[in-house]
Short mmCIF file of C-alpha atoms in Angstrom, two decimals:
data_model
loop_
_atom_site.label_atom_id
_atom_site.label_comp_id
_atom_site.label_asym_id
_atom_site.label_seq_id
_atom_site.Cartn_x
_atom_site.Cartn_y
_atom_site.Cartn_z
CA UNK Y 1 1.84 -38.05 -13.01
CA UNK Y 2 1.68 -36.74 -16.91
CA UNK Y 3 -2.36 -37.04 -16.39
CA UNK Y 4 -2.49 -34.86 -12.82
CA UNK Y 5 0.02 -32.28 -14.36
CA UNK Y 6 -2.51 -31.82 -17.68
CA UNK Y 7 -5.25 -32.02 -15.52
CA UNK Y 8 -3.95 -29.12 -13.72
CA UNK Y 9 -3.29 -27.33 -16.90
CA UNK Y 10 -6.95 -27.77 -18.37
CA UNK Y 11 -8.40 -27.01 -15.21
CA UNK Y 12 -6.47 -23.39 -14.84
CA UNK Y 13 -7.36 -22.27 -18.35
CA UNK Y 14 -10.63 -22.81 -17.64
CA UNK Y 15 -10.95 -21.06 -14.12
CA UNK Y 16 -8.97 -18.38 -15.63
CA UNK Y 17 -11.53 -17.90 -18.83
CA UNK Y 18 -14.32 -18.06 -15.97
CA UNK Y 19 -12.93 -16.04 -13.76
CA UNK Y 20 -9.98 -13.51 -15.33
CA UNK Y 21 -12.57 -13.64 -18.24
CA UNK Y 22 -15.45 -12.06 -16.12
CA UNK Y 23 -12.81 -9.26 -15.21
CA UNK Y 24 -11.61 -8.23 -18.40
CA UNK Y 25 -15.45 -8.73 -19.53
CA UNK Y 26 -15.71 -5.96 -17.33
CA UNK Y 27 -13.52 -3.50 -18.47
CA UNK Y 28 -15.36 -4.00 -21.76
CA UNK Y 29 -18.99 -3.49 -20.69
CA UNK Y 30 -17.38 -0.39 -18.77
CA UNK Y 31 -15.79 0.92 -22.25
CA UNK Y 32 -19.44 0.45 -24.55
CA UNK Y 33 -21.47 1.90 -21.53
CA UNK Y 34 -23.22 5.16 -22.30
CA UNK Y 35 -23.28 8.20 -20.96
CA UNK Y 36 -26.07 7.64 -18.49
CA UNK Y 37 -24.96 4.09 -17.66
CA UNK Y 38 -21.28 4.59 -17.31
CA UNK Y 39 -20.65 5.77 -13.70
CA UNK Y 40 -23.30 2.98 -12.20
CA UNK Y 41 -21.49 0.66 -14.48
CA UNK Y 42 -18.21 1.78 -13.13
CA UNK Y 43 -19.40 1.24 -9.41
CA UNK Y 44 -20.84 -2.14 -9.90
CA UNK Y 45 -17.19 -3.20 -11.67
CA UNK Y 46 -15.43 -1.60 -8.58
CA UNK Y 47 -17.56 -3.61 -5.92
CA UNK Y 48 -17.59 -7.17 -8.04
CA UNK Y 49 -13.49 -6.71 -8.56
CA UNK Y 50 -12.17 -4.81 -5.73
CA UNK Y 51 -11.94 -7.62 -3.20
CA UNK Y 52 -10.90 -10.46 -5.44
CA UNK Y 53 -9.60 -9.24 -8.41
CA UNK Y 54 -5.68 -10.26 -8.22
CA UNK Y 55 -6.96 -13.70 -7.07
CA UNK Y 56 -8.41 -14.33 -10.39
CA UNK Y 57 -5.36 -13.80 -11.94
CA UNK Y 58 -3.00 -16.42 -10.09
CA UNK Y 59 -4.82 -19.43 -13.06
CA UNK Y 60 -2.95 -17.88 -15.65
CA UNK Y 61 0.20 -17.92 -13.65
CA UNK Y 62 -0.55 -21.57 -12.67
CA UNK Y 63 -0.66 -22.54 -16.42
CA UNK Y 64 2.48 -20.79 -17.23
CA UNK Y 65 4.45 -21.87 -14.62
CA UNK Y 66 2.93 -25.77 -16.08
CA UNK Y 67 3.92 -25.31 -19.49
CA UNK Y 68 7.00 -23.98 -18.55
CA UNK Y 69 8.51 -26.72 -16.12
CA UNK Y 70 6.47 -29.46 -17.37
CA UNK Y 71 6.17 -28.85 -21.31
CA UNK Y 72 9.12 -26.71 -21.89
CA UNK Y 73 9.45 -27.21 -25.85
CA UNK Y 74 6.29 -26.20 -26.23
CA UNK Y 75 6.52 -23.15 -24.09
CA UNK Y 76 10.24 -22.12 -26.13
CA UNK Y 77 8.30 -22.09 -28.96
CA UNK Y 78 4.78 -20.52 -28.05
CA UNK Y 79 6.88 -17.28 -26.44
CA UNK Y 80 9.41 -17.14 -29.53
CA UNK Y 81 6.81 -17.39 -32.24
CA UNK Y 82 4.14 -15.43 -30.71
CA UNK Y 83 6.27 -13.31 -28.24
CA UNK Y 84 4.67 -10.09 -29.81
CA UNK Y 85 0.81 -10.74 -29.19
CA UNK Y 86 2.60 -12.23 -25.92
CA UNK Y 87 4.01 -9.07 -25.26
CA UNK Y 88 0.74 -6.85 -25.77
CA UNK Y 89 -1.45 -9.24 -23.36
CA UNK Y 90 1.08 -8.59 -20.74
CA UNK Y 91 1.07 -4.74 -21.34
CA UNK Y 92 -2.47 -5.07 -21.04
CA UNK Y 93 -2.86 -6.81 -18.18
CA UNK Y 94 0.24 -4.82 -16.11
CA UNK Y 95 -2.33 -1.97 -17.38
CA UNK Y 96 -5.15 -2.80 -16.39
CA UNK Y 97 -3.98 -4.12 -13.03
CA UNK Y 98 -2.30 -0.65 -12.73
CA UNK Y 99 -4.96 1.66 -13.79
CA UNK Y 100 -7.42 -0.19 -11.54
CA UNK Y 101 -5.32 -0.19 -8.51
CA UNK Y 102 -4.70 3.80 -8.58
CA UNK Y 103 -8.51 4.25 -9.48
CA UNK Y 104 -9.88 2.50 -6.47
CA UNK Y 105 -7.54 3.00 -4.22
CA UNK Y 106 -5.90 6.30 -4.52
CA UNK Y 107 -6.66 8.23 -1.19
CA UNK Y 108 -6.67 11.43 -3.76
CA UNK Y 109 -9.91 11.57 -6.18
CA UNK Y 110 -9.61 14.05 -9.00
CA UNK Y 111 -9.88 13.95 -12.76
CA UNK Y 112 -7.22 11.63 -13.02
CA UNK Y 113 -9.81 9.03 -12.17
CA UNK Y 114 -11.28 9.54 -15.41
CA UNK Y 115 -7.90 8.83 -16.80
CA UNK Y 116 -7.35 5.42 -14.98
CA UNK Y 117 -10.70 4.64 -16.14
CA UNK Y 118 -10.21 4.72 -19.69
CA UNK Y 119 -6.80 3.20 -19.27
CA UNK Y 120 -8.51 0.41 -17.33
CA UNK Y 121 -11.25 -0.40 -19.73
CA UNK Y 122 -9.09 -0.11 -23.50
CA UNK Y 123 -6.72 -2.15 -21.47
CA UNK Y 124 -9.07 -5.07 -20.79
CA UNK Y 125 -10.13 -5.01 -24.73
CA UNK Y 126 -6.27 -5.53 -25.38
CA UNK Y 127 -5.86 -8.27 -22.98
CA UNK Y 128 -8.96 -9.80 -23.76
CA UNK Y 129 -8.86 -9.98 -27.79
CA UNK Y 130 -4.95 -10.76 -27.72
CA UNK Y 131 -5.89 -13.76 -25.62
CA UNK Y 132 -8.49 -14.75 -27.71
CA UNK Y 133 -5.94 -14.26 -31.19
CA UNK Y 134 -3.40 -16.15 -29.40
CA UNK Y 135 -5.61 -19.57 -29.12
CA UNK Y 136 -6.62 -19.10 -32.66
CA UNK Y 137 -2.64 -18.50 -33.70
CA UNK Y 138 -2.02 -21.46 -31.52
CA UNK Y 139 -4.79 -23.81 -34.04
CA UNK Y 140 -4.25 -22.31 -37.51
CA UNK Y 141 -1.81 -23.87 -38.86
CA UNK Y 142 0.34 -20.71 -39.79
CA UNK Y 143 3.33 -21.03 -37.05
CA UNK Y 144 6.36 -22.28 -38.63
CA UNK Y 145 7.85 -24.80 -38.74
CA UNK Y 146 11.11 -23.62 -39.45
CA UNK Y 147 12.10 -19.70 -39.76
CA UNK Y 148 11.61 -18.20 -43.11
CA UNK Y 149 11.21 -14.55 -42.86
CA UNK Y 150 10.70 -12.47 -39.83
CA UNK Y 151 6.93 -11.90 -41.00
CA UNK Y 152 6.68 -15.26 -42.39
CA UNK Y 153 7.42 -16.17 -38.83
CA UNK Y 154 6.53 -13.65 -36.11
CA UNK Y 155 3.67 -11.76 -37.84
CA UNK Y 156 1.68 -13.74 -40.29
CA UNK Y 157 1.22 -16.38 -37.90
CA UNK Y 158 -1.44 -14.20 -35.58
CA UNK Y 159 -2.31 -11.53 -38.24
CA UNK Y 160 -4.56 -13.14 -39.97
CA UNK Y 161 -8.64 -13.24 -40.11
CA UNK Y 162 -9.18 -16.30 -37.93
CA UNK Y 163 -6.95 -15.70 -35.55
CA UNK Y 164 -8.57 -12.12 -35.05
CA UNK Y 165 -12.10 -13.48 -35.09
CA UNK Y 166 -10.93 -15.32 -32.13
CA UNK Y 167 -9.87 -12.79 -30.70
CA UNK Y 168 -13.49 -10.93 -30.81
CA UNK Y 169 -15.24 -14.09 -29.87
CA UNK Y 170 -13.04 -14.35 -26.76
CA UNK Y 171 -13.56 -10.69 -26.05
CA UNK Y 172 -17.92 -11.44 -26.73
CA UNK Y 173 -17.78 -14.11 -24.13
CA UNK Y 174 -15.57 -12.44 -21.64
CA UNK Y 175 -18.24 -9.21 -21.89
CA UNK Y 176 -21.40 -11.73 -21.86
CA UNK Y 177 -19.47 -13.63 -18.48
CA UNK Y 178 -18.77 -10.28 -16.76
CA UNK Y 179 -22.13 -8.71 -17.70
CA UNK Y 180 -23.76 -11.95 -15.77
CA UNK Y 181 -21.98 -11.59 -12.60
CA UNK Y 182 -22.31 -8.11 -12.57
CA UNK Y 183 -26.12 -8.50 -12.44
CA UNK Y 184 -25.72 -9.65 -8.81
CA UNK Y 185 -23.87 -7.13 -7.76
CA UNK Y 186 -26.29 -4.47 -8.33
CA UNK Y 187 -28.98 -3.84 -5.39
CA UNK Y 188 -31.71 -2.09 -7.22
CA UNK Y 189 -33.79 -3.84 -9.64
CA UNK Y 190 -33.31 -0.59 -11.88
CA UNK Y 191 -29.80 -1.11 -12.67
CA UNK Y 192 -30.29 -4.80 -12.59
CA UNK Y 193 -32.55 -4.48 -15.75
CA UNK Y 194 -29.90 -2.30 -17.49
CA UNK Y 195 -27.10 -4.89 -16.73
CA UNK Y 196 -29.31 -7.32 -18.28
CA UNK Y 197 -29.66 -5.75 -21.34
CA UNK Y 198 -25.93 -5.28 -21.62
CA UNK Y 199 -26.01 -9.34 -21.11
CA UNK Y 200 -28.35 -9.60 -23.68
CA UNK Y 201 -26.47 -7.73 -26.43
CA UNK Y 202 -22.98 -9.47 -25.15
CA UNK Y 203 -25.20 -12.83 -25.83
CA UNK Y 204 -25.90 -11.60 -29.35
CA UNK Y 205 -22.46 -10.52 -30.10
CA UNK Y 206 -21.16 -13.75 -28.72
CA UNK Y 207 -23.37 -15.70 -31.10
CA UNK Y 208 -22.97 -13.96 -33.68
CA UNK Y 209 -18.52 -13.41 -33.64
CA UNK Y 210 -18.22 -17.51 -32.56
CA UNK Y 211 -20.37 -17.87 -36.36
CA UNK Y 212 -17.35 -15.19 -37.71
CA UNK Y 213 -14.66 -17.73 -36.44
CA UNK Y 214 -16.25 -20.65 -38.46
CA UNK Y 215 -16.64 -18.53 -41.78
CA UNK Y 216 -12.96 -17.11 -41.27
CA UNK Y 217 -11.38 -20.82 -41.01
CA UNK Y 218 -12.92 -21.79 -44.08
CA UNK Y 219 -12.14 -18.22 -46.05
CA UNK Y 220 -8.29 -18.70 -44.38
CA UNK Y 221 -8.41 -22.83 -44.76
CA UNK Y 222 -7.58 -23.63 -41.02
CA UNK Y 223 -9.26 -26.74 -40.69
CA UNK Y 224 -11.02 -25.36 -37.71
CA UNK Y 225 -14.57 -25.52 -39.26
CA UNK Y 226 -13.95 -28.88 -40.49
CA UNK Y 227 -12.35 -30.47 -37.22
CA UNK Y 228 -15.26 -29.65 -35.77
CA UNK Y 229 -17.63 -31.03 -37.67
CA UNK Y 230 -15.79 -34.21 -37.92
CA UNK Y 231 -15.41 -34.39 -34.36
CA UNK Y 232 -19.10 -36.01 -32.80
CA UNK Y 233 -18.39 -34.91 -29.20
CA UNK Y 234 -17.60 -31.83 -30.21
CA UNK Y 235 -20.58 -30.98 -31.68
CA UNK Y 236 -22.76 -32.63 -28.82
CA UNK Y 237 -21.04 -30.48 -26.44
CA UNK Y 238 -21.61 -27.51 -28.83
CA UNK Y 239 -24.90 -28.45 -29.02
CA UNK Y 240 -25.70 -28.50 -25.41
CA UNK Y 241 -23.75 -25.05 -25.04
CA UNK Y 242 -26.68 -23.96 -27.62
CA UNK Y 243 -29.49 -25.07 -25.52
CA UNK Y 244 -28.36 -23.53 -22.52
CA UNK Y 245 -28.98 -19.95 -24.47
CA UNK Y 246 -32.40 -20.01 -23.89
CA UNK Y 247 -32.08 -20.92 -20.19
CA UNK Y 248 -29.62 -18.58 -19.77
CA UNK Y 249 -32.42 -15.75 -22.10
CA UNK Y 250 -35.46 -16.75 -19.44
CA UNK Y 251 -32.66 -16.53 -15.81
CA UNK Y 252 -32.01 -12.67 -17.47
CA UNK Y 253 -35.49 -12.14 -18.23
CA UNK Y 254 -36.75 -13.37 -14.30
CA UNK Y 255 -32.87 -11.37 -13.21
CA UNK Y 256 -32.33 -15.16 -11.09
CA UNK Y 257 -28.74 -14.04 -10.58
CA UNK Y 258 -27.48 -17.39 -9.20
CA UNK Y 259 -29.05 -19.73 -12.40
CA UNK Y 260 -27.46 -17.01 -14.71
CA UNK Y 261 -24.14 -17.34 -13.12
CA UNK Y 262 -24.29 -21.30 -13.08
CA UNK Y 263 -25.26 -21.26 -16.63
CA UNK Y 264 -23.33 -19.01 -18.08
CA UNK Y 265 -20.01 -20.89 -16.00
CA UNK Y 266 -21.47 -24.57 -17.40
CA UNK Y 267 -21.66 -22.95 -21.26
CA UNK Y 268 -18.09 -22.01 -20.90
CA UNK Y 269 -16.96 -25.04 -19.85
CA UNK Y 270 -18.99 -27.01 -22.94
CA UNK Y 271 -17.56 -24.72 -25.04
CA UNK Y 272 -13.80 -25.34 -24.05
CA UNK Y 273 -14.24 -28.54 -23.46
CA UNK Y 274 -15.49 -28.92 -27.22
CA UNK Y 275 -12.20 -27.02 -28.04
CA UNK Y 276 -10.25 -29.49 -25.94
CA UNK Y 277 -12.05 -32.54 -27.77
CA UNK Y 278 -11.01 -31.46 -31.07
CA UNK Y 279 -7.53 -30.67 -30.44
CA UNK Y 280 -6.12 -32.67 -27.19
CA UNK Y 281 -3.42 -33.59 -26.92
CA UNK Y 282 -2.67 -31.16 -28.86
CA UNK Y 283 -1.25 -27.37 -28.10
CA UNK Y 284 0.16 -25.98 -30.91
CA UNK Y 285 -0.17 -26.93 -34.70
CA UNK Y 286 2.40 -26.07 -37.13
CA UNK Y 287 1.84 -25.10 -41.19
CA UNK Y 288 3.39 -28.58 -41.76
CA UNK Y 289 0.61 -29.94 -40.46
CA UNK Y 290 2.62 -31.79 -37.22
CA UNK Y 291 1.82 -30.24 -33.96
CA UNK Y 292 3.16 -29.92 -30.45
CA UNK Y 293 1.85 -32.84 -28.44
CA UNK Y 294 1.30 -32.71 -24.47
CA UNK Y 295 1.80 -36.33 -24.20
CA UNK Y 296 5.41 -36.62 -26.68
CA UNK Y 297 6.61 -33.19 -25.83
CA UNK Y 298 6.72 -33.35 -21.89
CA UNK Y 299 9.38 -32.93 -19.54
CA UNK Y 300 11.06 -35.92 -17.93
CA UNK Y 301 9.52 -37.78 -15.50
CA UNK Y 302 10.99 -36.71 -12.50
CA UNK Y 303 10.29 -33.65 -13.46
CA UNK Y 304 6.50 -34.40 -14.01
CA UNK Y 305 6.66 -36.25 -10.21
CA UNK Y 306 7.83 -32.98 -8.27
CA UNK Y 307 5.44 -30.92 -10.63
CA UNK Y 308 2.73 -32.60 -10.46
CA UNK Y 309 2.98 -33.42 -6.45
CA UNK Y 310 3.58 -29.59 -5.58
CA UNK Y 311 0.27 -28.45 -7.97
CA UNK Y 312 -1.98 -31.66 -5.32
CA UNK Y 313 -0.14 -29.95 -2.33
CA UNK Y 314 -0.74 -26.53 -3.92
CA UNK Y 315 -4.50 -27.24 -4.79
CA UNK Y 316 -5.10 -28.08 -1.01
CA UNK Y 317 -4.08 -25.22 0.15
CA UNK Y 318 -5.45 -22.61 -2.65
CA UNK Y 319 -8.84 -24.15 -3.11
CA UNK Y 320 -9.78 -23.83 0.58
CA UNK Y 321 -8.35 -20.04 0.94
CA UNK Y 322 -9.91 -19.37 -2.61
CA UNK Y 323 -13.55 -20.61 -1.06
CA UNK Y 324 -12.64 -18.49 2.56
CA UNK Y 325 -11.84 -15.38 -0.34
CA UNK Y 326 -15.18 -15.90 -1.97
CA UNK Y 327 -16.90 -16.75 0.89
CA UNK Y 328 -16.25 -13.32 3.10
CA UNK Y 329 -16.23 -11.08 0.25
CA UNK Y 330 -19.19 -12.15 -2.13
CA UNK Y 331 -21.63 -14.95 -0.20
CA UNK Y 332 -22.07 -13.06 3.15
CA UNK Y 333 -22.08 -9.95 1.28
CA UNK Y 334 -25.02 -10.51 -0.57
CA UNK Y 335 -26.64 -12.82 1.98
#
């Protein structure tokens, strides 16, 4: 049951990158939208979030509620050694959540609209870059072992340069994801152009921050850089992530909203699953160089059993609603 419970895990991280990624995404095309741009921007986000937007959300609590019951060492320790950049994403995302609700929904429209709107989009930055720094804190190499110091311990370990170049790659791919899906929400070929120009500078960005991360674990002496390279499926499934860029360039350029979506959704799973090459089993590495194992640092077995048959029973009833959700709000909508 070990294997159904990870599988679980892996698969939640990556709906929520795909899917909680595309919403704080954005937040951030929302914040770096002009002028001109920023109320048509700000409708587009309304329609492509308001229906489904707290959905997206319940793969995060999924993998918690995992690593919690099923890994529980390594959850004590992730939430005591990073329980400050832990604290932030979930001011962010109570924030967000908050800001967004009152905006849309509030029967009264003023000028405190404007307000939730800023709130709403510096909000998803948070969430999005702290998640990002918190998988690089999780990889570097700088959590201790052992308390020293309380910045030796709680600080240093996610304030460094890799760890915060993660967090801007995260953020580059959660813009490019949302500025994808976005592109099919818009019914005038107009604004779709102008979304896909957003995409195409979010593509650039993305490029461009995920080279930063390599540079910064060789300047900071992660290992990062290295594991990869050592690591041959890693860099085919790198590689293929690559390739897809100019696919994904020519389904902008021709605004085929449903190839951009597919594409952009298969190059974020090559790139996680690159990540998960490298490092499974593998959560959490420690400056001793030993690291927090999902297969040695488990719960017990009966444990696992009940976990792992309430996430199959679970997953038959969430998958089917989750299609009905999709299915009312965004396929016959646009069909």
């Amino acid at each position: 049951m070990l294997e159904v419970v990870i599988f679980f895990l892996l698969v939640s991280l990556y709906l929520y990158c795909l899917l909680g990624g595309a919403d704080f995404g954005a937040g951030i095309i929302e914040l770096f939208s002009g002028k001109n741009s920023k109320e048509v921007t700000q409708k587009l986000v309304n329609k492509a979030m308001a229906p489904i937007w707290e959905a997206n959300h319940m793969w995060l609590i999924i993998a918690v509620v995992i690593l919690f019951n099923g890994f529980p060492m390594i959850y004590s320790k992730i939430s005591i050694s990073l329980y400050i950049p832990l604290i932030l994403l979930l001011v962010g995302i109570i924030l967000r959540g908050t800001a967004f609700t009152f905006r849309y929904y509030d029967a009264i429209k003023d000028d405190s609209q404007k307000i939730y709107s800023r709130i709403f989009a510096y909000s998803s930055v948070m969430v999005s870059f702290f998640f990002g720094l918190i998988i690089g804190a999780l990889v570097s190499g700088k959590i201790q072992s052992s308390s020293t110091g309380f910045a030796e311990s709680y600080i240093y370990p996610w304030l460094n340069l890799f760890s915060v170049s993660t967090g801007i790659f995260i953020s580059a791919i959660f813009a490019f994801t949302a500025s994808v899906y976005l592109i099919g929400e818009a019914s005038d070929i107009q604004t779709k152009l102008m979304i896909v120009k957003k995409a195409k500078r979010s593509a650039i960005i993305m490029v461009l921050s995920g080279g930063l991360v390599f540079v910064t674990s060789l300047i900071e002496q992660v290992h990062f850089a290295e594991s990869f390279m050592d690591n041959t499926l890693a860099n085919i499934l790198i590689a293929a992530a690559t390739l897809l860029l100019p696919f994904l360039w020519y389904s902008l350029d021709k605004v085929m909203n449903w190839l951009a979506r597919v594409l952009v959704g298969a190059q974020l799973f090559l790139i996680l699953a690159a990540f998960y090459a490298v490092y499974f089993p593998s959560i959490l590495i420690l400056d001793n160089g030993r690291s927090y194992d999902l297969m040695i640092h488990k719960a017990p077995d009966v444990t696992l059993a009940y976990l792992g048959w309430a996430l199959i029973i679970g997953s038959l009833i969430i998958f089917p609603s989750l299609y009905y959700l999709f299915k009312v709000f965004k396929l016959e909508k646009q069909s």
